[in-house]
């Protein structure tokens, strides 16, 4: 079954805590994962950021919202316990507990409306309208923006000259740590290619090895014959490493061929090229940035603060 959304986890989580004992969040995650019969793949599926498992994140948000409604409480760091209100709520045998259900509790209303009391900021809905957690919604929006920007990047590249594209490739590789200085990195870029080679870049600042480059703006998929030509050019130069970069994609045959030959050839398609440009700030600039912060639980441990 699909990974349950965080609202669907609220009632099972409250039932889990119904024995009145203290439980760790880790226990809750394990029990609920078994209850929903999640596979190991589903349990380990990560958020887009790769920082946390989706299921763990959703259990965490369900726990947080139940605490805001005073149905659960936190006896210590990383632990949860049902409250008298939580027991009474379970006694009413609800079919489902979700955000709308929690709105019957005044403490949750205060939590939900708190941002709107700050006149210096625009109203921000704390409770998401969708089934994703706030972090998931933020990450999905971020991924959508990246996809849109990637399309814009490739469109701009296709409108530029071949020479500009070749120099862009060198700029990217230098930003990624290859070649030392930009001047040293791409001395042959922009000159006529030698047997399918558009440029040469140093693998490191000392120039202990070189990487040969082919950079082509293609509209259709690059097939095996084109990759074979590049490999032949590398062998003619006694080169062991090459990077083939295109604005389009590669056929399955081309990818399979590159994976089986002794010469190390890295294939970079348009989507990966755009992602690397975004990651290493080539041809893009920061429009806005958002920092997501969490409570530092260690700070709030009893003891001397600031010492």
Coordinates of C-alpha atoms in Angstrom, one line a residue:
X1 CA 0.0 0.0 0.0
X2 CA 1.2 3.6 -0.5
X3 CA 2.8 5.4 2.4
X4 CA 0.0 7.0 4.5
X5 CA -0.2 10.7 4.7
X6 CA 0.4 12.4 8.0
X7 CA -3.3 13.0 8.8
X8 CA -4.1 9.3 8.3
X9 CA -1.4 8.6 10.9
X10 CA -3.0 10.7 13.7
X11 CA -5.6 8.3 14.9
X12 CA -3.3 5.2 14.8
X13 CA -0.6 7.1 16.6
X14 CA -3.0 8.2 19.4
X15 CA -4.2 4.6 19.7
X16 CA -0.6 3.4 19.9
X17 CA -0.1 5.7 22.9
X18 CA -3.4 4.7 24.5
X19 CA -1.7 2.4 27.1
X20 CA -0.6 5.5 29.0
X21 CA 3.0 4.6 29.0
X22 CA 5.9 6.7 27.7
X23 CA 7.0 5.7 24.2
X24 CA 9.8 6.9 22.0
X25 CA 9.1 8.3 18.5
X26 CA 11.2 5.5 17.1
X27 CA 8.9 2.9 18.7
X28 CA 5.9 4.7 17.2
X29 CA 7.5 4.6 13.7
X30 CA 8.2 0.9 14.0
X31 CA 4.8 -0.1 15.2
X32 CA 2.9 2.1 12.7
X33 CA 5.1 0.9 9.8
X34 CA 4.1 -2.7 10.7
X35 CA 0.5 -1.7 11.2
X36 CA 0.3 -0.3 7.7
X37 CA 2.4 -3.2 6.3
X38 CA 5.0 -1.0 4.7
X39 CA 7.7 -2.7 2.8
X40 CA 11.4 -2.0 3.5
X41 CA 11.5 0.1 0.3
X42 CA 8.6 2.2 1.5
X43 CA 10.1 2.6 5.0
X44 CA 13.4 3.8 3.6
X45 CA 12.0 6.1 0.8
X46 CA 13.5 9.5 1.4
X47 CA 12.2 13.1 1.0
X48 CA 13.5 14.9 -2.0
X49 CA 16.3 16.4 0.1
X50 CA 17.5 13.0 1.0
X51 CA 17.7 14.0 4.7
X52 CA 14.9 12.0 6.2
X53 CA 12.6 9.0 5.5
X54 CA 9.2 10.1 4.3
X55 CA 7.3 7.9 6.7
X56 CA 9.4 9.1 9.7
X57 CA 8.7 12.7 8.7
X58 CA 5.0 12.1 8.5
X59 CA 4.8 10.3 11.9
X60 CA 6.8 13.3 13.3
X61 CA 4.2 15.8 11.9
X62 CA 1.3 13.7 13.2
X63 CA 2.9 13.6 16.6
X64 CA 3.5 17.4 16.5
X65 CA -0.1 18.2 15.6
X66 CA -1.6 15.9 18.2
X67 CA 0.6 17.6 20.8
X68 CA -0.6 21.1 19.7
X69 CA -4.1 19.8 20.3
X70 CA -3.0 18.5 23.7
X71 CA -3.9 14.9 22.9
X72 CA -0.3 13.9 23.3
X73 CA 2.4 15.4 25.5
X74 CA 6.2 15.1 25.5
X75 CA 7.5 13.8 28.9
X76 CA 11.1 14.1 27.7
X77 CA 13.0 14.6 24.6
X78 CA 12.1 12.1 21.8
X79 CA 9.2 10.7 23.8
X80 CA 5.4 10.9 23.7
X81 CA 2.6 10.1 26.1
X82 CA -1.2 10.3 25.8
X83 CA -3.0 13.0 27.9
X84 CA -6.4 12.8 29.7
X85 CA -7.9 14.6 26.7
X86 CA -6.4 12.1 24.3
X87 CA -7.9 9.2 26.3
X88 CA -11.3 11.0 26.3
X89 CA -11.0 11.5 22.6
X90 CA -10.4 7.9 21.9
X91 CA -13.3 7.0 24.2
X92 CA -15.6 8.7 21.7
X93 CA -14.4 6.2 19.0
X94 CA -13.6 8.7 16.2
X95 CA -13.4 7.2 12.7
X96 CA -10.6 9.6 11.8
X97 CA -8.5 12.3 13.4
X98 CA -7.3 14.9 11.0
X99 CA -6.6 18.7 10.9
X100 CA -10.3 19.5 10.7
X101 CA -11.0 17.3 13.7
X102 CA -8.3 19.0 15.7
X103 CA -9.9 22.4 15.1
X104 CA -12.4 21.6 17.9
X105 CA -9.6 22.2 20.4
X106 CA -8.8 25.8 21.3
X107 CA -5.1 25.2 21.7
X108 CA -4.8 23.9 18.2
X109 CA -6.7 27.0 16.9
X110 CA -4.2 29.2 18.7
X111 CA -1.4 27.3 17.1
X112 CA -3.0 27.5 13.7
X113 CA -3.7 31.2 13.8
X114 CA -0.5 32.3 15.6
X115 CA 1.3 33.6 12.4
X116 CA -1.6 35.8 11.6
X117 CA -1.1 37.7 14.8
X118 CA 2.2 39.0 13.5
X119 CA 1.4 42.2 11.6
X120 CA 4.9 42.4 10.2
X121 CA 4.4 39.3 8.1
X122 CA 1.9 38.1 5.6
X123 CA -0.5 35.4 6.8
X124 CA 1.0 32.0 6.3
X125 CA -1.2 28.9 6.7
X126 CA 0.5 26.7 9.2
X127 CA -1.7 23.7 8.4
X128 CA -1.3 22.6 4.8
X129 CA -4.4 22.1 2.7
X130 CA -2.9 19.1 1.0
X131 CA -2.0 15.7 2.5
X132 CA 1.7 16.4 2.4
X133 CA 3.6 17.6 5.4
X134 CA 4.8 21.2 5.3
X135 CA 8.4 20.0 4.5
X136 CA 7.1 17.8 1.7
X137 CA 5.1 20.7 0.2
X138 CA 8.2 22.9 0.4
X139 CA 10.4 20.3 -1.2
X140 CA 7.8 19.5 -4.0
X141 CA 7.6 23.2 -4.8
X142 CA 11.4 23.4 -4.9
X143 CA 11.6 20.5 -7.3
X144 CA 8.9 22.1 -9.5
X145 CA 10.9 25.3 -9.6
X146 CA 14.1 23.4 -10.5
X147 CA 12.4 21.5 -13.3
X148 CA 11.1 24.8 -14.7
X149 CA 14.5 26.4 -14.5
X150 CA 16.1 23.4 -16.1
X151 CA 13.9 23.8 -19.1
X152 CA 14.7 27.5 -19.3
X153 CA 18.4 26.8 -19.1
X154 CA 18.3 24.3 -22.0
X155 CA 16.2 26.6 -24.1
X156 CA 18.8 29.4 -23.6
X157 CA 21.7 27.1 -24.4
X158 CA 20.0 26.1 -27.7
X159 CA 19.7 29.7 -28.7
X160 CA 23.4 30.4 -28.2
X161 CA 26.3 29.6 -30.5
X162 CA 28.3 26.3 -30.4
X163 CA 31.4 28.1 -29.2
X164 CA 29.5 29.7 -26.3
X165 CA 28.2 26.2 -25.3
X166 CA 31.7 24.7 -25.4
X167 CA 33.0 27.5 -23.1
X168 CA 30.0 27.1 -20.8
X169 CA 30.9 23.4 -20.5
X170 CA 34.5 24.3 -19.4
X171 CA 33.1 26.9 -17.0
X172 CA 31.0 24.2 -15.4
X173 CA 33.8 21.7 -15.1
X174 CA 36.1 24.3 -13.5
X175 CA 33.3 25.1 -11.0
X176 CA 33.1 21.4 -10.2
X177 CA 36.8 21.4 -9.3
X178 CA 38.5 20.3 -12.6
X179 CA 41.2 22.1 -14.5
X180 CA 42.5 24.7 -12.0
X181 CA 42.0 28.1 -13.6
X182 CA 39.6 28.7 -16.4
X183 CA 42.3 29.8 -18.8
X184 CA 44.4 26.7 -18.3
X185 CA 41.3 24.5 -18.4
X186 CA 40.0 25.0 -21.8
X187 CA 42.8 26.1 -24.1
X188 CA 41.4 24.2 -27.1
X189 CA 37.8 25.1 -26.5
X190 CA 36.4 27.0 -29.5
X191 CA 39.0 25.6 -31.9
X192 CA 38.3 23.0 -34.5
X193 CA 37.8 19.6 -33.0
X194 CA 40.3 16.9 -33.5
X195 CA 38.5 13.8 -34.6
X196 CA 35.4 14.5 -32.5
X197 CA 37.2 16.2 -29.6
X198 CA 36.0 19.7 -28.8
X199 CA 38.3 20.4 -25.8
X200 CA 40.7 19.2 -23.2
X201 CA 40.6 19.9 -19.5
X202 CA 43.0 19.0 -16.7
X203 CA 41.6 16.5 -14.2
X204 CA 43.3 18.4 -11.4
X205 CA 45.3 21.5 -10.7
X206 CA 48.6 19.8 -11.3
X207 CA 47.5 18.4 -14.6
X208 CA 48.4 14.8 -13.7
X209 CA 45.8 13.6 -16.2
X210 CA 43.6 15.1 -18.8
X211 CA 39.9 14.7 -19.7
X212 CA 38.8 15.0 -23.3
X213 CA 35.4 16.7 -24.0
X214 CA 32.8 16.6 -26.6
X215 CA 30.0 19.2 -26.3
X216 CA 27.1 19.0 -28.7
X217 CA 23.8 20.8 -28.8
X218 CA 21.5 18.1 -30.1
X219 CA 17.7 18.1 -30.6
X220 CA 17.3 14.4 -31.0
X221 CA 18.8 11.5 -28.9
X222 CA 22.5 10.8 -29.2
X223 CA 22.9 7.2 -30.4
X224 CA 25.7 4.6 -30.0
X225 CA 27.5 5.6 -33.3
X226 CA 28.2 9.1 -32.0
X227 CA 29.5 7.8 -28.8
X228 CA 31.7 5.3 -30.6
X229 CA 33.2 8.0 -32.8
X230 CA 34.1 9.9 -29.6
X231 CA 35.7 6.8 -28.1
X232 CA 37.6 6.3 -31.3
X233 CA 38.9 9.8 -31.1
X234 CA 40.0 9.2 -27.5
X235 CA 41.9 6.1 -28.5
X236 CA 43.6 8.0 -31.2
X237 CA 44.9 10.4 -28.6
X238 CA 45.8 7.6 -26.2
X239 CA 43.3 9.1 -23.8
X240 CA 41.7 7.1 -21.0
X241 CA 38.9 9.5 -19.9
X242 CA 36.3 11.5 -21.7
X243 CA 33.1 13.5 -21.1
X244 CA 30.4 13.6 -23.7
X245 CA 27.9 16.4 -23.0
X246 CA 24.7 17.0 -24.9
X247 CA 21.6 19.2 -24.5
X248 CA 19.3 16.3 -25.4
X249 CA 19.5 12.6 -24.2
X250 CA 21.1 9.3 -25.0
X251 CA 19.6 6.2 -26.4
X252 CA 19.7 3.0 -24.3
X253 CA 22.2 1.5 -26.7
X254 CA 24.6 4.4 -26.3
X255 CA 24.4 4.2 -22.5
X256 CA 25.0 0.5 -22.5
X257 CA 27.9 0.8 -24.8
X258 CA 29.6 3.5 -22.6
X259 CA 29.2 1.3 -19.6
X260 CA 30.9 -1.7 -21.1
X261 CA 34.1 -0.2 -22.7
X262 CA 37.5 0.0 -21.0
X263 CA 37.8 3.7 -21.8
X264 CA 36.0 5.8 -19.1
X265 CA 33.4 7.9 -20.8
X266 CA 30.9 9.9 -18.8
X267 CA 27.6 10.8 -20.5
X268 CA 25.9 14.0 -19.4
X269 CA 22.5 14.6 -20.9
X270 CA 20.5 17.8 -20.9
X271 CA 18.7 17.3 -17.6
X272 CA 21.9 16.4 -15.8
X273 CA 23.7 19.3 -17.4
X274 CA 21.0 21.8 -16.2
X275 CA 21.0 20.3 -12.7
X276 CA 24.8 20.6 -12.5
X277 CA 24.6 24.2 -13.7
X278 CA 22.0 25.0 -10.9
X279 CA 24.1 23.2 -8.3
X280 CA 27.3 25.0 -9.2
X281 CA 25.8 28.4 -10.0
X282 CA 26.7 28.5 -13.7
X283 CA 24.3 30.7 -15.6
X284 CA 22.0 31.1 -12.7
X285 CA 21.7 33.4 -9.7
X286 CA 20.0 33.2 -6.3
X287 CA 16.5 34.8 -6.4
X288 CA 15.5 33.9 -2.8
X289 CA 16.6 31.5 -0.2
X290 CA 14.7 29.9 2.8
X291 CA 16.3 28.3 5.8
X292 CA 14.2 25.6 7.6
X293 CA 15.1 25.4 11.3
X294 CA 14.2 22.9 13.9
X295 CA 14.3 23.0 17.7
X296 CA 17.7 22.2 19.2
X297 CA 16.5 19.8 21.8
X298 CA 20.0 19.7 23.5
X299 CA 19.7 23.4 24.2
X300 CA 16.5 23.0 26.3
X301 CA 17.9 20.3 28.5
X302 CA 17.9 21.3 32.2
X303 CA 21.1 22.9 33.2
X304 CA 23.1 26.1 32.9
X305 CA 22.1 28.0 29.7
X306 CA 25.0 29.6 27.8
X307 CA 27.7 28.1 29.9

